[in-house]
Coordinates of C-alpha atoms in Angstrom, one line a residue:
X281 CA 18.6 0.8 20.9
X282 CA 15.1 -1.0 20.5
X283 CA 14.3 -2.1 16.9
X284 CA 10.8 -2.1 16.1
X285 CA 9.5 -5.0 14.8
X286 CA 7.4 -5.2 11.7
X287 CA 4.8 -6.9 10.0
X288 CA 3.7 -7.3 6.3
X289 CA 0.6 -7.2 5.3
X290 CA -0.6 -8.1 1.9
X291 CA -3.2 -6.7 -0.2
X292 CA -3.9 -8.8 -3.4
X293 CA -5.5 -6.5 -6.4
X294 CA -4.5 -8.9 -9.1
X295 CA -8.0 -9.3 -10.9
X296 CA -8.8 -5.7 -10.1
X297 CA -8.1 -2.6 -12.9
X298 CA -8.4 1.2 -12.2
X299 CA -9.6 2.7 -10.9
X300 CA -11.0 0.2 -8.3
X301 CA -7.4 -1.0 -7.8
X302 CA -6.6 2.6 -6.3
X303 CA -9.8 2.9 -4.5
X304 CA -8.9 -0.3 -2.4
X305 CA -5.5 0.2 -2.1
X306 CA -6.3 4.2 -1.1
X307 CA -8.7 2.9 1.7
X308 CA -6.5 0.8 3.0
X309 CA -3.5 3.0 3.3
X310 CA -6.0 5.5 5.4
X311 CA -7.5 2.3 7.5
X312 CA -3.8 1.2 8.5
X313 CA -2.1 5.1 9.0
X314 CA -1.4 5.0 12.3
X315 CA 0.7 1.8 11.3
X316 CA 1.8 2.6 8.3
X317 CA 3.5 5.8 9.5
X318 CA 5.0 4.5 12.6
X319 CA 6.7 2.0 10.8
X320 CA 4.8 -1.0 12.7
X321 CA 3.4 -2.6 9.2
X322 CA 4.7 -2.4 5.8
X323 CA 1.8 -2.7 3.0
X324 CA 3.0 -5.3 0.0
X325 CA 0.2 -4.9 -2.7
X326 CA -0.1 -7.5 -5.4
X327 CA -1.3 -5.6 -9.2
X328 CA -1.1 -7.4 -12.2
X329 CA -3.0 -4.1 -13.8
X330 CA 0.2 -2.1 -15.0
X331 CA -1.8 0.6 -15.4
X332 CA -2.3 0.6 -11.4
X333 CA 1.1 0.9 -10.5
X334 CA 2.1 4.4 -10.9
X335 CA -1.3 5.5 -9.9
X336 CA -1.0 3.6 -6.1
X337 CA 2.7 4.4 -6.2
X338 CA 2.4 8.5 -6.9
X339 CA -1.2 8.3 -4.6
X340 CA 0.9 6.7 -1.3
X341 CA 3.8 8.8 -1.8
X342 CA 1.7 11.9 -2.1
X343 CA 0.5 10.7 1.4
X344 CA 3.9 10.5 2.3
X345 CA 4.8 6.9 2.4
X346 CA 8.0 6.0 1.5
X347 CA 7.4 3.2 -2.1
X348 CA 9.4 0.6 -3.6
X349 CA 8.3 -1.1 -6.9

């Protein structure tokens, strides 16, 4: 059975707040779909804005992505 092999990529947002955080984060979650939802690339983004987390993590799960914080 073939494994896929994945890459990371990393968004940093540490600097931004909401709702700018989950405007970056939403466009590129739409730019990166097709790789996102085949499983080819995994998105690690960076927030030091608590307020951001559950917003990016309900937003990308409500596009079904699968989340970990």
């Amino acid at each position: 059975m073939p494994t896929i092999s994945r890459r990371t990529v990393e968004l940093d947002l540490r600097g931004h707040v909401c709702p700018a955080s989950l405007l970056i984060s939403l466009n590129k979650m739409n730019t990166m779909r097709k790789e996102l939802s085949s499983g080819e690339v995994a998105l690690r983004i960076l927030t030091a804005n608590r307020e951001s987390v559950p917003t990016i993590t309900d937003s990308a799960r409500s596009m079904g992505y699968a989340v970990t914080v």
